[in-house]
mmCIF file of C-alpha atoms in Angstrom:
data_model
loop_
_atom_site.group_PDB
_atom_site.id
_atom_site.type_symbol
_atom_site.label_atom_id
_atom_site.label_comp_id
_atom_site.label_asym_id
_atom_site.label_seq_id
_atom_site.Cartn_x
_atom_site.Cartn_y
_atom_site.Cartn_z
ATOM 1 C CA MET A 1 5.447 9.536 -5.084
ATOM 2 C CA CYS A 2 6.682 6.124 -4.574
ATOM 3 C CA ASN A 3 5.937 3.796 -7.524
ATOM 4 C CA LEU A 4 8.697 1.315 -6.529
ATOM 5 C CA TYR A 5 9.690 -0.427 -3.349
ATOM 6 C CA SER A 6 11.643 -3.348 -2.215
ATOM 7 C CA ASN A 7 10.998 -6.011 0.394
ATOM 8 C CA THR A 8 13.771 -8.383 1.064
ATOM 9 C CA THR A 9 12.558 -9.273 4.480
ATOM 10 C CA THR A 10 12.094 -13.142 4.708
ATOM 11 C CA GLN A 11 8.464 -14.448 5.003
ATOM 12 C CA GLU A 12 9.437 -15.883 8.370
ATOM 13 C CA ALA A 13 10.811 -12.499 9.664
ATOM 14 C CA MET A 14 7.524 -10.681 8.519
ATOM 15 C CA LEU A 15 5.583 -13.273 10.512
ATOM 16 C CA ARG A 16 7.686 -12.636 13.754
ATOM 17 C CA LEU A 17 6.752 -9.022 13.496
ATOM 18 C CA VAL A 18 3.302 -9.531 15.007
ATOM 19 C CA GLU A 19 2.769 -12.322 17.426
ATOM 20 C CA GLY A 20 -0.077 -14.827 16.364
ATOM 21 C CA MET A 21 -0.249 -13.406 12.696
ATOM 22 C CA THR A 22 -1.691 -15.982 10.331
ATOM 23 C CA ASP A 23 0.281 -16.705 7.073
ATOM 24 C CA ARG A 24 -2.046 -16.776 4.172
ATOM 25 C CA ALA A 25 0.576 -15.415 1.644
ATOM 26 C CA GLY A 26 1.786 -18.541 -0.009
ATOM 27 C CA ASN A 27 5.225 -18.231 -1.247
ATOM 28 C CA LEU A 28 6.563 -14.606 -1.037
ATOM 29 C CA THR A 29 9.441 -13.788 -3.294
ATOM 30 C CA PRO A 30 11.778 -11.044 -1.920
ATOM 31 C CA GLY A 31 12.597 -8.229 -4.346
ATOM 32 C CA GLU A 32 11.276 -5.066 -5.964
ATOM 33 C CA VAL A 33 7.575 -4.464 -6.283
ATOM 34 C CA TYR A 34 6.018 -2.346 -9.128
ATOM 35 C CA PRO A 35 2.640 -0.993 -9.499
ATOM 36 C CA ASP A 36 0.180 -3.613 -10.428
ATOM 37 C CA GLN A 37 2.398 -6.451 -9.127
ATOM 38 C CA LEU A 38 1.531 -8.493 -5.932
ATOM 39 C CA GLY A 39 3.074 -7.441 -2.697
ATOM 40 C CA ALA A 40 2.880 -8.489 0.940
ATOM 41 C CA ILE A 41 0.426 -6.855 3.179
ATOM 42 C CA ILE A 42 -0.640 -7.400 6.811
ATOM 43 C CA ARG A 43 -4.473 -6.873 7.271
ATOM 44 C CA HIS A 44 -7.323 -7.639 9.578
ATOM 45 C CA SER A 45 -9.241 -11.016 9.468
ATOM 46 C CA ARG A 46 -12.008 -12.545 11.623
ATOM 47 C CA GLU A 47 -9.259 -14.562 13.506
ATOM 48 C CA GLY A 48 -6.844 -11.545 13.902
ATOM 49 C CA LEU A 49 -3.975 -10.151 11.612
ATOM 50 C CA GLU A 50 -2.866 -12.175 8.530
ATOM 51 C CA LEU A 51 -0.110 -11.869 5.965
ATOM 52 C CA VAL A 52 -1.391 -12.146 2.420
ATOM 53 C CA LYS A 53 -0.339 -10.992 -1.151
ATOM 54 C CA ALA A 54 -2.471 -8.325 -2.782
ATOM 55 C CA ARG A 55 -2.102 -6.264 -5.979
ATOM 56 C CA TRP A 56 -0.645 -2.923 -5.744
ATOM 57 C CA GLY A 57 -3.119 -0.339 -6.863
ATOM 58 C CA MET A 58 -6.544 0.678 -5.643
ATOM 59 C CA PRO A 59 -9.459 1.299 -7.937
ATOM 60 C CA SER A 60 -8.821 4.664 -9.680
ATOM 61 C CA PRO A 61 -11.665 7.320 -9.431
ATOM 62 C CA GLN A 62 -13.959 7.470 -12.342
ATOM 63 C CA PHE A 63 -12.967 10.849 -13.557
ATOM 64 C CA ALA A 64 -9.370 9.488 -13.976
ATOM 65 C CA LEU A 65 -10.342 6.714 -16.256
ATOM 66 C CA LYS A 66 -10.044 7.309 -20.023
ATOM 67 C CA THR A 67 -10.884 3.754 -21.174
ATOM 68 C CA GLU A 68 -12.311 0.647 -19.436
ATOM 69 C CA ARG A 69 -8.776 -0.276 -18.262
ATOM 70 C CA ASP A 70 -7.943 0.698 -14.655
ATOM 71 C CA PRO A 71 -4.274 0.838 -13.925
ATOM 72 C CA GLY A 72 -4.972 1.385 -10.175
ATOM 73 C CA VAL A 73 -3.693 4.165 -7.762
ATOM 74 C CA THR A 74 -0.760 3.341 -5.662
ATOM 75 C CA ASN A 75 -0.526 6.288 -3.456
ATOM 76 C CA VAL A 76 -3.717 7.799 -1.859
ATOM 77 C CA ARG A 77 -3.147 11.334 -0.930
ATOM 78 C CA ASN A 78 -6.541 13.161 -0.691
ATOM 79 C CA LEU A 79 -8.429 11.596 2.178
ATOM 80 C CA SER A 80 -11.312 14.008 1.826
ATOM 81 C CA SER A 81 -12.163 12.738 -1.682
ATOM 82 C CA PRO A 82 -15.477 10.906 -1.694
ATOM 83 C CA HIS A 83 -13.794 8.165 -3.798
ATOM 84 C CA TRP A 84 -11.487 7.126 -0.902
ATOM 85 C CA ARG A 85 -14.061 7.669 1.992
ATOM 86 C CA ARG A 86 -15.469 4.231 1.657
ATOM 87 C CA TRP A 87 -12.084 2.425 2.260
ATOM 88 C CA LEU A 88 -10.844 4.645 5.306
ATOM 89 C CA GLY A 89 -12.493 2.652 7.988
ATOM 90 C CA ALA A 90 -10.418 0.216 10.240
ATOM 91 C CA GLU A 91 -11.735 -2.874 8.276
ATOM 92 C CA HIS A 92 -9.797 -1.621 5.189
ATOM 93 C CA ARG A 93 -6.567 -0.531 6.942
ATOM 94 C CA CYS A 94 -3.413 -2.463 6.220
ATOM 95 C CA LEU A 95 0.388 -2.250 6.673
ATOM 96 C CA VAL A 96 2.811 -2.819 3.835
ATOM 97 C CA PRO A 97 6.183 -4.368 5.003
ATOM 98 C CA LEU A 98 9.159 -3.201 2.930
ATOM 99 C CA THR A 99 12.896 -2.550 3.373
ATOM 100 C CA SER A 100 13.363 0.343 0.847
ATOM 101 C CA PHE A 101 11.488 2.597 -1.445
ATOM 102 C CA ALA A 102 12.420 4.703 -4.509
ATOM 103 C CA GLU A 103 11.544 8.322 -5.504
ATOM 104 C CA PRO A 104 12.311 9.687 -8.725
ATOM 105 C CA ARG A 105 15.263 12.100 -8.909
ATOM 106 C CA GLY A 106 13.819 13.917 -11.812
ATOM 107 C CA LYS A 107 13.471 13.287 -15.517
ATOM 108 C CA GLY A 108 16.290 10.965 -16.913
ATOM 109 C CA LYS A 109 18.023 11.065 -13.452
ATOM 110 C CA GLY A 110 16.819 7.710 -12.154
ATOM 111 C CA ASN A 111 15.675 6.879 -8.598
ATOM 112 C CA GLN A 112 16.874 7.832 -5.173
ATOM 113 C CA TRP A 113 16.486 4.915 -2.751
ATOM 114 C CA PHE A 114 15.635 5.324 0.912
ATOM 115 C CA ALA A 115 16.130 2.415 3.367
ATOM 116 C CA SER A 116 15.947 1.890 7.166
ATOM 117 C CA ALA A 117 18.973 1.454 9.286
ATOM 118 C CA ALA A 118 20.818 -1.895 8.886
ATOM 119 C CA GLY A 119 18.094 -2.965 6.344
ATOM 120 C CA ARG A 120 15.425 -3.549 9.008
ATOM 121 C CA PRO A 121 11.913 -3.907 7.872
ATOM 122 C CA MET A 122 9.630 -0.835 7.957
ATOM 123 C CA MET A 123 5.878 -0.486 7.237
ATOM 124 C CA PHE A 124 3.865 2.001 5.262
ATOM 125 C CA ALA A 125 0.292 2.621 6.382
ATOM 126 C CA GLY A 126 -2.160 1.631 3.597
ATOM 127 C CA ILE A 127 -5.794 0.735 2.743
ATOM 128 C CA GLU A 128 -6.954 -2.360 0.989
ATOM 129 C CA VAL A 129 -10.066 -3.785 -0.567
ATOM 130 C CA ARG A 130 -10.783 -7.499 -1.178
ATOM 131 C CA GLY A 131 -12.366 -9.099 -4.304
ATOM 132 C CA TRP A 132 -12.387 -6.128 -6.437
ATOM 133 C CA THR A 133 -13.350 -6.940 -10.085
ATOM 134 C CA SER A 134 -11.715 -4.693 -12.820
ATOM 135 C CA LEU A 135 -9.901 -4.795 -16.127
ATOM 136 C CA ARG A 136 -6.255 -4.182 -15.228
ATOM 137 C CA LYS A 137 -4.625 -5.561 -18.248
ATOM 138 C CA VAL A 138 -6.633 -6.043 -21.586
ATOM 139 C CA LYS A 139 -4.877 -9.224 -22.382
ATOM 140 C CA ASP A 140 -5.998 -10.709 -19.074
ATOM 141 C CA GLY A 141 -9.643 -9.465 -19.399
ATOM 142 C CA GLU A 142 -11.618 -8.767 -15.980
ATOM 143 C CA THR A 143 -9.870 -10.105 -13.088
ATOM 144 C CA THR A 144 -10.974 -10.224 -9.438
ATOM 145 C CA ASP A 145 -8.203 -9.266 -6.967
ATOM 146 C CA ASP A 146 -7.368 -8.149 -3.523
ATOM 147 C CA LEU A 147 -5.935 -4.558 -3.924
ATOM 148 C CA PHE A 148 -3.899 -2.077 -1.784
ATOM 149 C CA ALA A 149 -2.353 1.260 -1.876
ATOM 150 C CA PHE A 150 -0.130 3.519 0.343
ATOM 151 C CA LEU A 151 -1.513 6.294 2.251
ATOM 152 C CA THR A 152 0.704 9.191 1.495
ATOM 153 C CA CYS A 153 -1.341 12.135 2.714
ATOM 154 C CA ALA A 154 0.192 15.378 3.837
ATOM 155 C CA PRO A 155 0.575 15.986 7.586
ATOM 156 C CA PRO A 156 -1.652 18.508 9.429
ATOM 157 C CA PRO A 157 -0.715 22.097 8.919
ATOM 158 C CA ARG A 158 0.226 22.380 12.562
ATOM 159 C CA LEU A 159 0.260 20.252 15.628
ATOM 160 C CA PRO A 160 -2.680 20.355 18.029
ATOM 161 C CA ARG A 161 -1.944 22.473 21.181
ATOM 162 C CA SER A 162 -2.881 19.616 23.378
ATOM 163 C CA ILE A 163 0.533 17.804 22.502
ATOM 164 C CA PRO A 164 3.086 18.588 25.196
ATOM 165 C CA LYS A 165 5.980 20.784 24.020
ATOM 166 C CA ARG A 166 8.535 17.983 24.782
ATOM 167 C CA CYS A 167 6.804 15.868 22.119
ATOM 168 C CA ARG A 168 6.773 18.307 19.387
#
C-alpha cells in the first residue's frame, strides 16, 4: 500500500477547503511525504476543524514490534483488530490532504503515481492520535508526537440492498 505521497497544495488553498478551519500547522513545505515524516492533516478540535502537522505512522501493534523501536503503521487495513478499535471513534478521525500518491510497481520497477485531475487536492480518510510517546528513531530517543495513518481497508463484499440500483 501507499508509503509515499505528495502534497503540492499551498497552505492557503488547504485552508480554503473548509470554511472557518483554524491554521495550527506553522509553515508547511510542499512536496513528498515518506513514512515517519510530518504531513498536514485536518482534524477535530474543541473549536472546530484545524489544519496541523503530524507524524505519519500510528503506533504499531505489540506483536509487530521486534525491538523497543516503533517504526509506526502508515496504512490501517484491519478495522476489526483490537489494536485499532480505540482510535476508530469520531474524535480520532482525520483527513489527509494530498495531490498524488505512489504505489510500488514491483521489485526494482519503481513507483506508479496516481493524481487527481488538473492537480486538484484530494483527501484520504485517516485516524490520528495526539501526544503519543514512543521510540521512533534510536538516535532521537523517546519522543512525544501527534501521529496519523491512512485508512486503507477493503470495501464491503457487496452493497446493501437498501441502496437504490441507480446509485450502485
